[in-house]
Short mmCIF file of C-alpha atoms in Angstrom, two decimals:
data_model
loop_
_atom_site.label_atom_id
_atom_site.label_comp_id
_atom_site.label_asym_id
_atom_site.label_seq_id
_atom_site.Cartn_x
_atom_site.Cartn_y
_atom_site.Cartn_z
CA MET G 29 40.17 11.75 28.87
CA TYR G 30 41.01 8.12 28.23
CA SER G 31 40.53 8.54 24.49
CA ILE G 32 42.80 11.62 24.45
CA ARG G 33 45.59 9.73 26.25
CA LYS G 34 45.12 6.74 23.96
CA THR G 35 45.39 8.97 20.87
CA ALA G 36 48.51 10.69 22.21
CA GLY G 37 50.10 7.34 22.95
CA LEU G 38 49.47 6.06 19.47
CA GLY G 39 50.91 9.25 18.00
CA LEU G 40 54.10 8.86 20.06
CA LEU G 41 54.53 5.26 18.94
CA PHE G 42 54.11 6.30 15.30
CA LEU G 43 56.74 9.05 15.69
CA CYS G 44 59.21 6.64 17.26
CA ALA G 45 58.69 4.22 14.43
CA LEU G 46 59.48 6.92 11.88
CA ILE G 47 62.67 7.84 13.74
CA LEU G 48 63.83 4.23 13.79
CA ILE G 49 63.07 3.68 10.12
CA PHE G 50 64.27 7.09 8.86
CA PRO G 51 66.95 8.47 11.31
CA LEU G 52 67.14 12.25 11.88
CA ARG G 53 69.88 13.94 9.88
CA ALA G 54 71.20 17.48 9.56
CA ASP G 55 71.81 17.36 5.80
CA PRO G 56 68.82 17.77 3.48
CA PRO G 57 67.42 14.53 2.14
CA PRO G 58 68.07 13.60 -1.45
CA ASP G 59 65.50 14.38 -4.11
CA ASP G 60 64.56 10.72 -4.36
CA ASP G 61 63.84 10.46 -0.63
CA PRO G 62 60.49 8.67 -0.25
CA LEU G 63 59.43 11.15 2.44
CA LEU G 64 59.30 13.88 -0.21
CA ASP G 65 57.08 11.81 -2.46
CA ASP G 66 53.53 13.12 -2.25
CA ASP G 67 52.20 9.63 -2.88
CA PHE G 68 54.04 8.28 0.16
CA PHE G 69 51.28 9.37 2.53
CA LEU G 70 48.47 8.30 0.22
CA PHE G 71 46.76 4.94 0.47
CA GLU G 72 44.07 3.31 -1.61
CA ALA G 73 40.72 2.36 -0.10
CA PRO G 74 37.60 0.88 -1.66
CA THR G 75 35.30 3.50 -3.14
CA LEU G 76 32.32 4.27 -0.93
CA VAL G 77 29.07 3.92 -2.85
CA PHE G 78 25.83 5.34 -1.47
CA GLU G 79 22.75 3.95 -3.14
CA VAL G 80 20.10 6.63 -3.60
CA ALA G 81 16.53 5.69 -4.48
CA PRO G 82 15.74 6.94 -7.98
CA ILE G 83 13.11 9.61 -8.53
CA LEU G 84 10.51 7.73 -10.52
CA GLU G 85 8.34 9.32 -13.13
CA PRO G 86 4.67 8.39 -12.65
CA ARG G 87 3.40 5.77 -15.06
CA SER G 88 0.35 6.18 -17.26
CA LEU G 89 -2.79 4.04 -17.54
CA ASP G 90 -1.48 2.74 -20.88
CA ASP G 91 1.79 1.70 -19.26
CA ILE G 92 -0.03 -0.53 -16.77
CA PHE G 93 -3.06 -1.66 -18.81
CA PRO G 94 -2.01 -1.37 -22.46
CA GLY G 95 -4.90 -3.44 -23.80
CA LEU G 96 -7.79 -1.12 -22.84
CA SER G 97 -9.94 0.25 -25.66
CA ARG G 98 -10.90 3.93 -25.83
CA SER G 99 -14.42 3.26 -24.57
CA LYS G 100 -13.12 1.30 -21.60
CA LYS G 101 -10.64 4.06 -20.78
CA ARG G 102 -13.51 6.55 -20.65
CA MET G 103 -15.44 4.25 -18.34
CA VAL G 104 -12.41 3.77 -16.10
CA MET G 105 -12.25 7.55 -15.61
CA ASP G 106 -15.88 7.65 -14.43
CA ASP G 107 -16.78 7.49 -10.73
CA ASP G 108 -17.93 3.87 -10.87
CA GLY G 109 -15.11 2.66 -13.09
CA LEU G 110 -15.26 -0.77 -14.71
CA ARG G 111 -16.36 -4.08 -13.14
CA TYR G 112 -16.13 -7.60 -14.43
CA SER G 113 -17.07 -10.89 -12.79
CA PHE G 114 -16.32 -14.49 -13.71
CA GLU G 115 -16.52 -17.92 -12.14
CA LYS G 116 -13.72 -20.41 -11.51
CA ASP G 117 -13.51 -21.56 -15.14
CA GLY G 118 -13.60 -18.03 -16.59
CA SER G 119 -10.89 -15.54 -17.53
CA PRO G 120 -10.13 -12.01 -16.29
CA MET G 121 -10.80 -8.88 -18.29
CA PHE G 122 -8.03 -6.67 -16.82
CA ILE G 123 -4.55 -7.98 -17.48
CA PRO G 124 -1.72 -5.70 -16.29
CA ASN G 125 1.45 -5.35 -18.30
CA PRO G 126 3.74 -8.26 -17.27
CA ASP G 127 6.53 -5.70 -16.72
CA SER G 128 4.38 -3.60 -14.37
CA GLY G 129 5.07 -5.79 -11.33
CA ILE G 130 1.32 -6.01 -10.59
CA ASP G 131 -0.20 -9.47 -10.19
CA LEU G 132 -3.24 -9.60 -7.91
CA LEU G 133 -4.99 -12.42 -9.74
CA SER G 134 -2.48 -15.14 -8.84
CA SER G 135 -2.88 -14.52 -5.10
CA VAL G 136 -6.67 -14.57 -5.35
CA MET G 137 -6.82 -17.68 -7.54
CA ALA G 138 -4.47 -19.53 -5.16
CA LYS G 139 -7.44 -19.79 -2.76
CA LYS G 140 -9.48 -21.56 -5.45
CA PRO G 141 -12.46 -19.16 -5.48
CA SER G 142 -15.76 -20.04 -7.07
CA HIS G 143 -16.46 -16.39 -7.95
CA VAL G 144 -14.14 -13.50 -8.83
CA ILE G 145 -14.86 -9.80 -9.37
CA GLU G 146 -12.42 -7.28 -10.86
CA ALA G 147 -12.69 -3.51 -10.56
CA LEU G 148 -10.69 -0.74 -12.20
CA VAL G 149 -11.09 3.01 -11.72
CA VAL G 150 -8.92 6.11 -12.04
CA VAL G 151 -9.66 9.01 -9.68
CA PRO G 152 -8.58 12.30 -11.34
CA TYR G 153 -6.68 14.83 -9.26
CA GLU G 154 -8.73 17.86 -8.25
CA LYS G 155 -6.72 20.23 -6.06
CA ARG G 156 -3.23 18.70 -6.30
CA GLU G 157 -1.36 15.54 -7.13
CA LEU G 158 -1.26 12.85 -4.45
CA ASP G 159 1.61 10.60 -3.42
CA MET G 160 1.92 7.21 -1.73
CA LEU G 161 1.87 8.72 1.76
CA ASP G 162 -1.51 10.27 0.92
CA ILE G 163 -2.73 6.86 -0.25
CA TYR G 164 -1.50 5.15 2.92
CA ASN G 165 -3.27 7.67 5.15
CA ALA G 166 -6.44 7.42 3.05
CA LEU G 167 -6.48 3.63 3.56
CA GLY G 168 -5.97 4.03 7.30
CA ARG G 169 -9.44 5.40 8.13
CA ILE G 170 -11.15 2.05 8.70
CA LYS G 171 -13.94 3.54 10.82
CA ASN G 172 -15.14 5.59 7.83
CA ILE G 173 -16.06 2.53 5.76
CA LYS G 174 -19.36 2.07 7.63
CA ASP G 175 -20.47 5.59 6.66
CA HIS G 176 -20.87 4.64 2.99
CA LYS G 177 -24.24 3.43 1.77
CA ILE G 178 -25.65 1.94 -1.40
CA TYR G 179 -28.57 3.61 -3.19
CA LEU G 180 -30.96 1.18 -4.80
CA ASP G 181 -32.96 1.79 -7.98
CA ASP G 182 -35.96 3.05 -6.01
CA ASP G 183 -33.73 5.58 -4.18
CA ARG G 184 -33.75 3.59 -0.96
CA GLU G 185 -30.58 3.55 1.12
CA MET G 186 -28.96 0.23 1.89
CA ILE G 187 -26.46 0.10 4.75
CA ILE G 188 -23.85 -2.54 3.94
CA PHE G 189 -21.71 -2.42 7.09
CA THR G 190 -23.11 -1.33 10.45
CA GLU G 191 -19.64 -1.21 12.02
CA THR G 192 -16.06 -1.24 10.73
CA THR G 193 -13.19 -1.16 13.21
CA ARG G 194 -9.69 -2.31 13.94
CA LEU G 195 -9.06 -5.01 16.53
CA VAL G 196 -6.20 -5.45 18.96
CA SER G 197 -5.23 -8.78 17.36
CA ALA G 198 -6.68 -11.98 15.95
CA ARG G 199 -7.07 -13.36 19.48
CA ASN G 200 -7.95 -10.18 21.30
CA ARG G 201 -10.97 -8.90 19.39
CA LYS G 202 -11.33 -5.69 21.35
CA PRO G 203 -11.99 -2.67 19.07
CA VAL G 204 -9.26 -0.04 18.87
CA PRO G 205 -9.37 3.38 17.17
CA ASP G 206 -7.57 4.16 13.94
CA PRO G 207 -4.15 5.78 14.38
CA PRO G 208 -3.82 9.42 13.34
CA PRO G 209 -2.36 10.24 9.90
CA THR G 210 1.39 9.75 9.77
CA ASN G 211 4.32 11.42 8.05
CA THR G 212 6.25 8.18 7.55
CA LEU G 213 5.55 5.32 5.17
CA PRO G 214 6.10 1.79 6.52
CA TYR G 215 7.44 -1.02 4.36
CA SER G 216 4.57 -3.26 5.45
CA GLU G 217 1.83 -3.53 8.06
CA THR G 218 -0.59 -6.15 9.34
CA MET G 219 -3.86 -5.34 11.11
CA HIS G 220 -7.00 -7.18 12.14
CA LEU G 221 -10.44 -5.81 11.34
CA LEU G 222 -14.10 -6.46 12.02
CA PHE G 223 -16.83 -5.57 9.53
CA LEU G 224 -20.36 -6.13 10.82
CA ASP G 225 -22.43 -7.16 7.81
CA PRO G 226 -26.15 -7.71 8.58
CA TYR G 227 -26.74 -9.53 5.28
CA MET G 228 -23.80 -11.90 4.90
CA GLY G 229 -22.47 -12.31 8.43
CA ASP G 230 -19.65 -10.76 10.46
CA LEU G 231 -16.33 -10.48 8.66
CA TYR G 232 -13.15 -10.93 10.73
CA LEU G 233 -10.43 -9.81 8.34
CA ARG G 234 -6.65 -9.76 8.32
CA GLY G 235 -5.47 -6.66 6.51
CA GLU G 236 -1.96 -6.60 5.07
CA VAL G 237 -0.40 -3.48 3.57
CA SER G 238 2.73 -3.71 1.43
CA ILE G 239 4.65 -0.93 -0.30
CA SER G 240 6.19 -1.46 -3.72
CA LEU G 241 8.20 0.79 -6.02
CA TYR G 242 5.18 2.51 -7.55
CA GLY G 243 2.14 1.77 -5.37
CA ILE G 244 0.49 0.24 -2.31
CA THR G 245 -1.24 -3.13 -2.09
CA TYR G 246 -3.95 -3.70 0.52
CA SER G 247 -4.96 -7.32 0.98
CA MET G 248 -7.89 -8.50 3.16
CA THR G 249 -8.59 -12.14 4.03
CA ASN G 250 -11.11 -13.65 6.48
CA PHE G 251 -9.19 -15.30 9.32
CA ARG G 252 -12.38 -16.76 10.84
CA ASP G 253 -15.36 -18.62 9.41
CA ILE G 254 -18.18 -16.40 8.20
CA SER G 255 -21.53 -17.37 9.71
CA TYR G 256 -25.03 -16.08 9.20
CA SER G 257 -27.22 -16.75 12.21
CA ILE G 258 -26.23 -20.30 13.24
CA PHE G 259 -25.13 -21.37 9.75
CA ARG G 260 -21.58 -21.26 8.50
CA VAL G 261 -21.54 -19.52 5.12
CA MET G 262 -17.81 -19.61 4.39
CA ARG G 263 -14.72 -21.19 5.89
CA ALA G 264 -11.73 -19.15 7.05
CA GLU G 265 -9.18 -18.11 4.42
CA ARG G 266 -11.67 -18.54 1.54
CA PHE G 267 -12.37 -14.84 0.95
CA SER G 268 -9.78 -12.39 -0.31
CA ALA G 269 -9.97 -8.83 -1.57
CA ILE G 270 -6.77 -7.28 -2.89
CA ILE G 271 -6.66 -3.59 -3.74
CA TYR G 272 -3.74 -1.96 -5.53
CA VAL G 273 -3.48 1.84 -5.52
CA GLU G 274 -0.92 3.86 -7.49
CA PRO G 275 -0.51 7.55 -8.34
CA ILE G 276 -0.31 7.73 -12.14
CA LYS G 277 -0.27 10.61 -14.62
CA GLU G 278 -4.04 10.68 -15.03
CA GLY G 279 -4.89 10.43 -11.30
CA ILE G 280 -5.00 7.67 -8.70
CA LEU G 281 -5.31 4.17 -10.13
CA ILE G 282 -7.41 1.74 -8.07
CA TYR G 283 -7.34 -1.86 -9.26
CA SER G 284 -8.87 -4.66 -7.24
CA VAL G 285 -9.47 -8.38 -7.53
CA SER G 286 -11.82 -10.09 -5.05
CA GLY G 287 -12.54 -13.78 -4.82
CA LEU G 288 -14.48 -16.13 -2.55
CA TYR G 289 -15.61 -19.68 -2.47
CA LEU G 290 -19.26 -20.56 -1.89
CA PRO G 291 -21.01 -23.80 -2.77
CA ASN G 292 -23.52 -23.45 -5.60
CA PHE G 293 -26.58 -24.04 -3.44
CA ILE G 294 -25.58 -21.07 -1.23
CA ALA G 295 -24.41 -18.80 -4.05
CA LYS G 296 -27.74 -19.11 -5.86
CA ARG G 297 -29.68 -18.09 -2.76
CA VAL G 298 -27.67 -14.94 -1.96
CA ASN G 299 -27.53 -13.49 -5.51
CA LEU G 300 -23.79 -13.39 -5.14
CA THR G 301 -22.45 -11.10 -7.88
CA PRO G 302 -24.70 -8.08 -7.08
CA ASN G 303 -23.97 -8.51 -3.37
CA MET G 304 -20.22 -8.59 -3.95
CA ASN G 305 -20.46 -5.58 -6.25
CA ARG G 306 -22.19 -3.57 -3.54
CA ARG G 307 -19.41 -4.26 -1.07
CA ILE G 308 -16.76 -3.41 -3.62
CA THR G 309 -18.60 -0.16 -4.35
CA VAL G 310 -18.47 0.72 -0.63
CA LEU G 311 -14.73 0.04 -0.50
CA LEU G 312 -14.07 2.11 -3.62
CA ASP G 313 -16.19 5.00 -2.34
CA TRP G 314 -14.30 4.83 0.96
CA ILE G 315 -10.91 5.02 -0.79
CA ILE G 316 -12.02 7.92 -3.01
CA GLU G 317 -13.35 9.82 0.01
CA GLY G 318 -10.07 9.24 1.84
CA LEU G 319 -8.11 10.59 -1.12
CA ARG G 320 -10.27 13.73 -1.21
CA ILE G 321 -9.69 14.20 2.53
CA GLN G 322 -5.95 14.02 1.89
CA GLU G 323 -6.25 16.61 -0.88
CA ASP G 324 -8.12 18.96 1.44
CA SER G 325 -5.83 18.43 4.44
CA ARG G 326 -2.65 19.13 2.49
CA GLN G 327 -4.28 22.16 0.83
CA ASP G 328 -5.34 23.55 4.22
CA LYS G 329 -1.82 23.06 5.60
CA LEU G 330 -0.31 24.85 2.60
CA ILE G 331 -2.70 27.81 2.98
CA TYR G 332 -1.92 27.96 6.71
CA ARG G 333 1.82 28.08 6.07
CA LEU G 334 1.45 30.78 3.41
CA LYS G 335 -0.64 32.93 5.77
CA LYS G 336 1.81 32.32 8.61
CA ASP G 337 4.79 33.38 6.46
#
């Protein structure tokens, strides 16, 4: 009611002002009267501009890694993909296009690692194309990491992680369940994780998810020292694994760079490169499984809707 009275009052004031400026008269106004000018009641205002996110065409493997040979491209499309390891004085094998906006190596090398392992694989689409929301939900199933095993040359199974879970926070290390799949994509997210590793010690990790224009980056860093039995194996903030995942024309691109620092006398005793490769294999298998789950879940929902209609 107050707003109605206020509006009426303003209207009355405006009418009075018009009467004072342009008195009422019985004779018709002249042709050049400004009240008859259509432009009299028009005013100029700044143009409203609404910025709409562009619909981006998916990039290709060549767009992101233009230097790959044909043989390497074939290997990238295999289940295991390509791996390459080097020590602190070495050079990487996989160099993304500088215009791609992808630079995992700089973040890893900033921690001055003694050993670095790169991995590159493309997971072809099977039932449908996947998007970034599918990738985000696939990376959210932390509890599933422990289900993946390594098969040795003599067909024995090797369990890498006996437990993988989220934690309440860095201080409150109480396990919490994974959230259900979501329909919204956050700009970023930070979580704290615990991986129980019977061979290398318990890993308390800070996981950071960031969304870019084309893909999702998942970074994991140990926020506590890593100890085996009573011996400290690695200081906090000296391990990092960064995984970049992007839907491209050929499938889902998974590119990772992992680095850690270990003194030589420890690295020689743990056979470091094969051990790191096994853990990377588990992470890659976990991501691929999550992507297949997303394919199946969306397919099931589509079939359900079609039957319902």
